[in-house]
Coordinates of C-alpha atoms in Angstrom, one line a residue:
M1 CA 30.1 -168.4 -111.5
T2 CA 28.2 -165.0 -110.4
Q3 CA 28.8 -164.2 -106.9
T4 CA 25.4 -164.3 -104.9
V5 CA 24.5 -161.6 -103.8
S6 CA 21.5 -160.6 -100.3
I7 CA 19.9 -158.2 -98.8
I8 CA 21.4 -157.9 -95.5
G9 CA 19.5 -154.6 -94.3
A10 CA 17.0 -151.9 -95.5
G11 CA 15.8 -148.9 -94.0
L12 CA 13.1 -145.8 -94.7
S13 CA 12.6 -142.8 -93.4
Q14 CA 9.5 -141.6 -93.5
F15 CA 7.4 -140.3 -96.2
G16 CA 5.3 -136.9 -97.1
R17 CA 5.9 -133.3 -96.2
Q18 CA 8.4 -132.9 -93.5
P19 CA 8.9 -128.9 -93.5
D20 CA 11.2 -128.8 -90.8
I21 CA 13.5 -132.2 -92.5
T22 CA 15.8 -131.8 -95.5
G23 CA 16.6 -134.5 -98.0
R24 CA 19.6 -135.1 -96.7
Q25 CA 18.4 -135.6 -93.1
M26 CA 15.9 -138.3 -94.1
A27 CA 18.4 -139.9 -96.5
V28 CA 21.1 -140.3 -93.7
T29 CA 17.8 -141.4 -90.9
A30 CA 17.3 -144.6 -94.0
I31 CA 21.1 -145.4 -93.9
G32 CA 20.9 -145.5 -89.7
N33 CA 17.6 -147.7 -90.2
A34 CA 19.7 -150.3 -92.5
L35 CA 22.4 -150.1 -90.8
D36 CA 20.3 -151.1 -87.1
D37 CA 18.4 -153.6 -89.5
A38 CA 21.5 -155.3 -90.5
G39 CA 23.4 -154.8 -87.0
L40 CA 25.9 -152.5 -89.3
T41 CA 27.8 -149.9 -88.6
W42 CA 29.0 -146.9 -91.1
P43 CA 32.4 -148.4 -90.8
D44 CA 32.0 -151.7 -92.0
V45 CA 30.3 -150.4 -95.3
Q46 CA 32.9 -150.6 -98.3
V47 CA 31.9 -149.2 -101.2
A48 CA 28.3 -146.7 -101.6
F49 CA 26.5 -145.4 -104.3
G50 CA 23.7 -143.1 -104.1
G51 CA 21.2 -139.9 -105.3
S52 CA 18.7 -137.9 -106.1
D53 CA 16.9 -135.4 -108.3
G54 CA 17.2 -132.4 -106.7
S55 CA 18.3 -132.8 -103.0
G56 CA 22.3 -132.9 -103.4
L57 CA 25.1 -135.3 -104.5
A58 CA 25.0 -138.1 -102.2
D59 CA 28.5 -138.5 -101.6
T60 CA 28.5 -135.8 -99.5
L61 CA 26.4 -137.5 -96.5
V62 CA 29.3 -139.0 -95.6
A63 CA 29.8 -135.5 -93.7
E64 CA 27.4 -136.9 -91.5
L65 CA 28.4 -140.3 -91.6
G66 CA 31.9 -140.5 -90.6
F67 CA 34.4 -139.8 -92.7
T68 CA 36.0 -143.2 -93.5
G69 CA 37.1 -143.0 -97.1
I70 CA 35.2 -145.9 -99.1
P71 CA 34.4 -145.3 -102.4
F72 CA 30.9 -143.5 -102.9
T73 CA 29.2 -143.0 -106.4
N74 CA 26.8 -140.4 -107.4
V75 CA 24.0 -141.7 -109.4
K76 CA 21.4 -140.2 -111.1
N77 CA 19.0 -141.9 -113.1
G78 CA 15.1 -140.5 -112.9
C79 CA 12.8 -142.5 -111.1
A80 CA 15.4 -145.1 -111.8
T81 CA 18.1 -143.4 -109.9
G82 CA 17.3 -145.8 -106.6
G83 CA 17.2 -148.7 -108.9
S84 CA 20.4 -148.2 -110.6
A85 CA 22.1 -147.4 -107.8
L86 CA 21.4 -151.4 -106.1
F87 CA 22.3 -151.9 -109.6
S88 CA 25.8 -150.9 -109.0
A89 CA 26.1 -151.6 -105.1
V90 CA 25.6 -155.7 -106.7
N91 CA 28.0 -155.8 -109.4
A92 CA 31.1 -154.2 -106.7
V93 CA 29.9 -157.5 -105.0
R94 CA 29.7 -159.3 -107.8
A95 CA 33.1 -158.5 -108.7
G96 CA 34.6 -158.9 -105.7
A97 CA 35.5 -155.2 -105.2
A98 CA 33.5 -155.3 -101.6
D99 CA 31.5 -157.4 -99.5
I100 CA 29.2 -154.8 -98.2
A101 CA 27.8 -152.5 -100.1
L102 CA 25.0 -149.9 -99.8
A103 CA 23.0 -148.1 -101.9
V104 CA 20.7 -144.9 -100.7
G105 CA 18.3 -142.9 -102.4
F106 CA 16.8 -139.9 -101.2
D107 CA 14.9 -136.4 -102.3
K108 CA 12.6 -133.3 -101.2
H109 CA 10.5 -132.2 -104.5
P110 CA 8.1 -128.8 -104.0
R111 CA 4.8 -128.5 -104.7
G112 CA 4.0 -129.1 -107.9
A113 CA 4.1 -131.2 -110.9
F114 CA 7.5 -131.6 -112.2
D115 CA 9.6 -129.0 -113.9
P116 CA 11.9 -130.6 -116.5
K117 CA 14.0 -128.6 -118.2
P118 CA 14.4 -130.0 -122.3
A119 CA 18.1 -129.4 -122.8
E120 CA 19.0 -132.1 -119.8
W121 CA 16.9 -134.2 -122.0
G122 CA 18.9 -133.8 -125.6
L123 CA 16.1 -132.0 -126.4
P124 CA 15.6 -128.0 -128.0
D125 CA 13.7 -125.4 -126.0
G126 CA 10.8 -125.5 -128.6
Y127 CA 9.9 -128.6 -126.7
G128 CA 9.5 -127.4 -124.1
E129 CA 7.1 -124.4 -125.6
A130 CA 5.7 -126.7 -126.9
G131 CA 3.9 -127.9 -123.7
L132 CA 5.6 -131.6 -124.5
M133 CA 7.8 -131.6 -120.9
V134 CA 4.1 -132.4 -119.1
T135 CA 4.8 -135.5 -117.9
T136 CA 0.9 -135.8 -117.0
Q137 CA 0.0 -134.9 -120.7
F138 CA 2.1 -138.3 -121.3
F139 CA 0.4 -140.9 -119.0
G140 CA -2.6 -139.7 -120.2
S141 CA -1.9 -140.4 -123.7
K142 CA -1.1 -143.4 -123.2
I143 CA -2.7 -145.3 -121.1
L144 CA -6.1 -143.8 -123.4
R145 CA -4.3 -145.7 -126.5
Y146 CA -4.1 -148.9 -123.9
M147 CA -7.5 -148.5 -122.8
H148 CA -8.5 -148.2 -126.0
Q149 CA -6.6 -150.8 -127.6
H150 CA -7.7 -153.8 -124.5
N151 CA -10.9 -152.9 -123.3
I152 CA -9.8 -151.6 -120.3
S153 CA -12.6 -149.4 -118.7
R154 CA -11.7 -146.2 -116.1
D155 CA -13.7 -147.6 -113.0
T156 CA -10.5 -149.9 -113.3
L157 CA -8.0 -147.2 -113.0
A158 CA -10.2 -145.3 -110.3
R159 CA -10.0 -149.1 -108.3
V160 CA -5.8 -149.0 -108.8
A161 CA -6.0 -145.8 -106.6
A162 CA -8.3 -146.7 -104.2
K163 CA -6.3 -150.1 -103.6
A164 CA -2.8 -147.8 -103.1
Y165 CA -4.4 -145.6 -100.6
R166 CA -5.9 -148.6 -98.6
N167 CA -2.9 -150.2 -98.7
G168 CA -1.2 -146.8 -97.2
A169 CA -3.7 -146.5 -94.7
L170 CA -1.9 -150.1 -92.9
N171 CA 1.7 -148.4 -93.7
P172 CA 3.1 -146.4 -90.9
N173 CA 5.8 -144.6 -93.4
A174 CA 3.2 -143.9 -96.2
W175 CA 2.0 -140.2 -97.1
R176 CA -1.3 -141.0 -98.0
R177 CA -2.9 -143.0 -95.3
E178 CA -6.7 -142.5 -95.9
A179 CA -8.5 -145.0 -97.5
M180 CA -11.2 -143.0 -100.9
S181 CA -13.8 -144.8 -102.1
V182 CA -13.6 -145.5 -105.9
E183 CA -15.9 -142.9 -106.4
A184 CA -14.5 -140.2 -105.4
I185 CA -11.4 -140.8 -107.6
A186 CA -13.3 -141.6 -110.3
T187 CA -15.6 -138.1 -110.1
A188 CA -12.3 -135.9 -108.9
D189 CA -10.8 -133.0 -111.3
M190 CA -9.6 -134.2 -114.0
V191 CA -5.7 -133.9 -114.9
N192 CA -5.1 -135.3 -118.3
D193 CA -8.1 -137.4 -119.1
P194 CA -8.7 -140.1 -118.5
L195 CA -6.8 -139.6 -114.9
T196 CA -8.1 -137.5 -112.3
R197 CA -6.2 -136.0 -109.4
Y198 CA -6.1 -138.6 -107.2
M199 CA -5.3 -141.0 -109.5
F200 CA -1.4 -139.8 -110.0
C201 CA 1.5 -139.7 -107.3
S202 CA 2.8 -136.4 -106.3
P203 CA 6.7 -135.3 -106.2
G204 CA 7.2 -136.5 -102.5
E205 CA 10.2 -136.0 -99.9
G206 CA 12.0 -139.4 -98.3
G207 CA 14.5 -141.6 -97.8
A208 CA 15.6 -145.7 -99.1
A209 CA 18.5 -147.1 -98.0
V210 CA 19.5 -151.4 -99.1
I211 CA 23.0 -153.1 -98.0
V212 CA 23.8 -156.1 -99.8
A213 CA 26.7 -158.6 -98.9
S214 CA 28.6 -161.5 -100.4
D215 CA 28.7 -164.7 -99.6
A216 CA 31.4 -164.8 -97.6
A217 CA 29.8 -161.7 -95.2
V218 CA 26.4 -163.3 -94.6
R219 CA 27.8 -166.5 -93.3
R220 CA 29.4 -164.5 -91.0
L221 CA 27.2 -161.9 -90.1
G222 CA 24.5 -164.5 -89.9
G223 CA 21.1 -162.2 -89.6
R224 CA 18.0 -162.7 -91.8
P225 CA 19.1 -162.0 -95.0
V226 CA 17.1 -162.0 -98.5
Q227 CA 18.1 -163.1 -101.4
L228 CA 19.6 -160.7 -104.6
R229 CA 18.3 -163.6 -106.9
A230 CA 18.1 -161.0 -110.1
I231 CA 18.8 -157.3 -111.0
S232 CA 18.8 -155.8 -114.7
H233 CA 18.7 -152.7 -115.3
R234 CA 18.0 -151.4 -119.3
T235 CA 17.1 -148.0 -121.2
R236 CA 14.6 -147.8 -124.2
R237 CA 15.2 -149.3 -127.7
F238 CA 13.7 -147.7 -130.7
G239 CA 10.2 -147.5 -131.3
S240 CA 9.4 -147.5 -127.7
F241 CA 6.6 -144.8 -126.3
E242 CA 8.2 -143.3 -123.9
V243 CA 7.5 -140.4 -121.4
F244 CA 8.4 -137.1 -123.9
S245 CA 7.7 -138.7 -126.9
P246 CA 5.2 -136.7 -129.3
A247 CA 4.3 -140.2 -131.2
V248 CA 4.8 -143.6 -131.7
Q249 CA 7.5 -143.8 -133.6
G250 CA 8.4 -146.7 -135.7
E251 CA 5.7 -150.0 -137.4
G252 CA 4.1 -151.8 -135.2
E253 CA 3.6 -152.2 -131.6
P254 CA 6.1 -150.0 -129.3
T255 CA 8.5 -151.6 -127.6
S256 CA 8.7 -151.3 -123.8
V257 CA 12.0 -151.0 -121.4
S258 CA 10.0 -152.9 -119.0
A259 CA 9.2 -155.2 -120.8
D260 CA 12.7 -155.2 -121.2
A261 CA 14.4 -155.5 -117.8
A262 CA 11.3 -157.3 -116.3
H263 CA 12.3 -160.4 -118.8
A264 CA 16.2 -160.1 -118.6
A265 CA 15.8 -160.2 -114.2
F266 CA 13.3 -163.2 -114.9
E267 CA 16.0 -165.5 -117.3
Q268 CA 18.9 -164.3 -114.4
A269 CA 16.7 -165.6 -111.4
G270 CA 15.5 -168.7 -113.9
I271 CA 11.9 -168.5 -112.5
G272 CA 9.1 -166.8 -113.8
P273 CA 5.7 -164.3 -113.2
S274 CA 4.2 -166.9 -112.0
D275 CA 6.3 -168.0 -109.3
I276 CA 6.6 -164.6 -107.9
D277 CA 4.4 -164.4 -104.7
V278 CA 4.3 -160.2 -104.1
A279 CA 5.5 -157.4 -106.8
Q280 CA 6.3 -154.0 -106.5
L281 CA 5.5 -152.2 -109.7
Q282 CA 5.6 -148.7 -110.7
D283 CA 2.8 -146.8 -110.6
T284 CA 3.3 -142.9 -111.4
E285 CA -0.3 -142.6 -112.3
S286 CA -2.7 -145.6 -111.8
G287 CA -2.4 -146.4 -115.2
A288 CA 0.8 -147.5 -115.4
E289 CA 0.3 -150.0 -112.7
I290 CA -2.7 -151.6 -115.3
M291 CA 0.1 -151.3 -118.4
H292 CA 3.3 -152.7 -115.4
M293 CA 1.2 -155.9 -114.8
A294 CA 1.2 -157.2 -118.6
E295 CA 4.7 -155.5 -119.4
C296 CA 6.5 -157.5 -116.5
G297 CA 5.0 -160.2 -117.3
F298 CA 2.2 -161.2 -114.7
C299 CA -0.8 -161.2 -117.0
E300 CA -1.7 -160.4 -120.8
P301 CA -2.8 -157.2 -122.0
G302 CA -6.6 -156.8 -121.1
E303 CA -6.6 -159.2 -118.4
Q304 CA -5.3 -156.5 -115.8
E305 CA -9.8 -155.7 -116.4
S306 CA -11.2 -159.2 -115.0
L307 CA -8.1 -159.7 -112.4
I308 CA -8.0 -155.9 -110.6
A309 CA -12.2 -156.5 -110.2
A310 CA -11.3 -160.2 -108.8
G311 CA -9.4 -158.4 -105.8
A312 CA -5.8 -160.8 -107.4
T313 CA -3.8 -157.3 -106.9
E314 CA -5.0 -156.8 -103.1
I315 CA -3.1 -157.9 -99.6
Q316 CA -4.3 -161.5 -100.2
G317 CA -5.1 -161.6 -103.9
R318 CA -3.3 -163.9 -106.1
I319 CA -0.6 -161.5 -106.8
P320 CA -0.3 -158.7 -104.3
V321 CA 1.0 -155.5 -105.6
N322 CA 2.2 -152.2 -103.7
T323 CA 1.8 -153.4 -100.7
D324 CA 2.9 -150.7 -99.2
G325 CA 0.5 -148.1 -101.2
G326 CA 3.6 -147.7 -103.5
C327 CA 4.1 -144.3 -105.7
I328 CA 0.3 -143.1 -105.2
A329 CA 0.4 -143.6 -101.3
N330 CA 3.8 -142.8 -100.4
G331 CA 4.2 -139.9 -102.8
E332 CA 7.3 -140.4 -105.6
P333 CA 10.8 -138.6 -104.3
I334 CA 12.3 -139.5 -107.4
G335 CA 15.8 -141.0 -105.6
A336 CA 14.0 -143.1 -103.1
S337 CA 11.1 -144.8 -105.1
G338 CA 12.9 -148.2 -106.6
L339 CA 14.9 -148.7 -103.1
R340 CA 11.4 -147.7 -101.1
Q341 CA 10.0 -151.2 -103.8
V342 CA 13.1 -153.1 -102.4
H343 CA 12.2 -152.7 -98.5
E344 CA 8.8 -153.3 -99.0
I345 CA 9.6 -156.9 -100.8
V346 CA 12.3 -157.9 -97.8
T347 CA 9.8 -156.9 -95.3
Q348 CA 7.1 -159.1 -96.6
L349 CA 9.4 -161.7 -97.0
R350 CA 10.4 -161.5 -94.1
R351 CA 6.8 -161.3 -92.7
E352 CA 7.3 -158.3 -90.5
A353 CA 4.5 -156.7 -93.2
G354 CA 2.2 -156.1 -90.1
A355 CA -1.3 -155.5 -91.2
R356 CA -0.7 -155.4 -94.5
Q357 CA 1.4 -158.6 -94.7
V358 CA 0.3 -161.0 -97.7
F359 CA -0.7 -164.4 -97.1
G360 CA 0.7 -167.8 -96.7
T361 CA 4.6 -167.5 -96.4
P362 CA 5.8 -165.5 -99.4
T363 CA 9.1 -166.8 -101.0
A364 CA 9.9 -164.7 -103.5
G365 CA 8.7 -160.7 -105.0
F366 CA 9.8 -158.9 -107.5
T367 CA 10.4 -155.0 -107.9
H368 CA 10.3 -152.8 -111.0
V369 CA 11.3 -148.8 -111.6
Y370 CA 10.5 -146.8 -114.6
G371 CA 12.3 -143.4 -115.3
A372 CA 12.0 -140.8 -118.0
P373 CA 12.5 -140.9 -120.6
G374 CA 12.4 -144.4 -120.9
I375 CA 15.2 -146.5 -118.4
S376 CA 13.8 -149.5 -115.8
A377 CA 15.4 -151.7 -113.2
C378 CA 14.6 -154.7 -111.9
T379 CA 14.7 -157.3 -109.4
V380 CA 13.6 -160.4 -108.1
L381 CA 13.8 -161.3 -104.2
T382 CA 14.0 -165.2 -102.7
V383 CA 14.3 -166.0 -98.9

């Protein structure tokens, strides 16, 4: 029988530009907040996993946290780093290697677009010289194809971003905390058609940490546990149209790593998308949120147009999505994003989200993170 795992603590640092604070300091802040939330101290943690894309090695955080001698494994998996760290922490508890495990993700990126190096992705230098490492170009071409296939309008792209900024304005930890109109977003400078500058997230700064525990530890500690009903982690199959793909490969519709990961999570949880009260979906740009709604099973392709227009994904809608503002409002500190999503669902299920609290009494939440060149991690959380 699979060991039940619960989240007993979750913590964040502030997100956004913080000139005098290092990525490491943000990680330590997030871990401290997660420990406080769980009613624990650092020596209570028995194993840890964590990572960043460019802010250093997570295992060296013990210099600030304390030299307790625990196993601390570095994780680097693009935008899925945080989700992958959590996957590892959960499996450590399931395997009986620890009763209390930590996952942490953090990053501090400079201004401007990400600058991926072809060699790090197993690609020749010519790939970069030809401009195929520009990720905004990929996002633009993927959503443009999707819009043509499923009759999604440009206004819907702008509505998704406007929702993100509205939600971010209600989130004290968010970077972008000013609402923007649909018109201002739609008419802003074009980055890669059809996506304007305010439809994208920006490389950002922040840290997030989650503490998970076994049933035995939960019984001993009490607190406010949230059950981690399922966690999945997948890489792309052949035929996927992912970051750095120059074209659709194979025949028929492309496969989706997000769909694979979401299906696995729901199968493991024994519930379906219709049972979810609040969701966090990767929104590197507003087109991604639209596509991930269908890929993760919350609607059929093309239904997003009417659902978003009707307010179904708003905080008080039928299926609230990215209630904390998502990546668009919080920015994308690569290591932290997946765990920021989990923190938000934990906050919502505990009914502690304040002005952004979803309607009613939510009992089930879902998170989905997607990273280059085609990797995804999903969770299902319940109370």
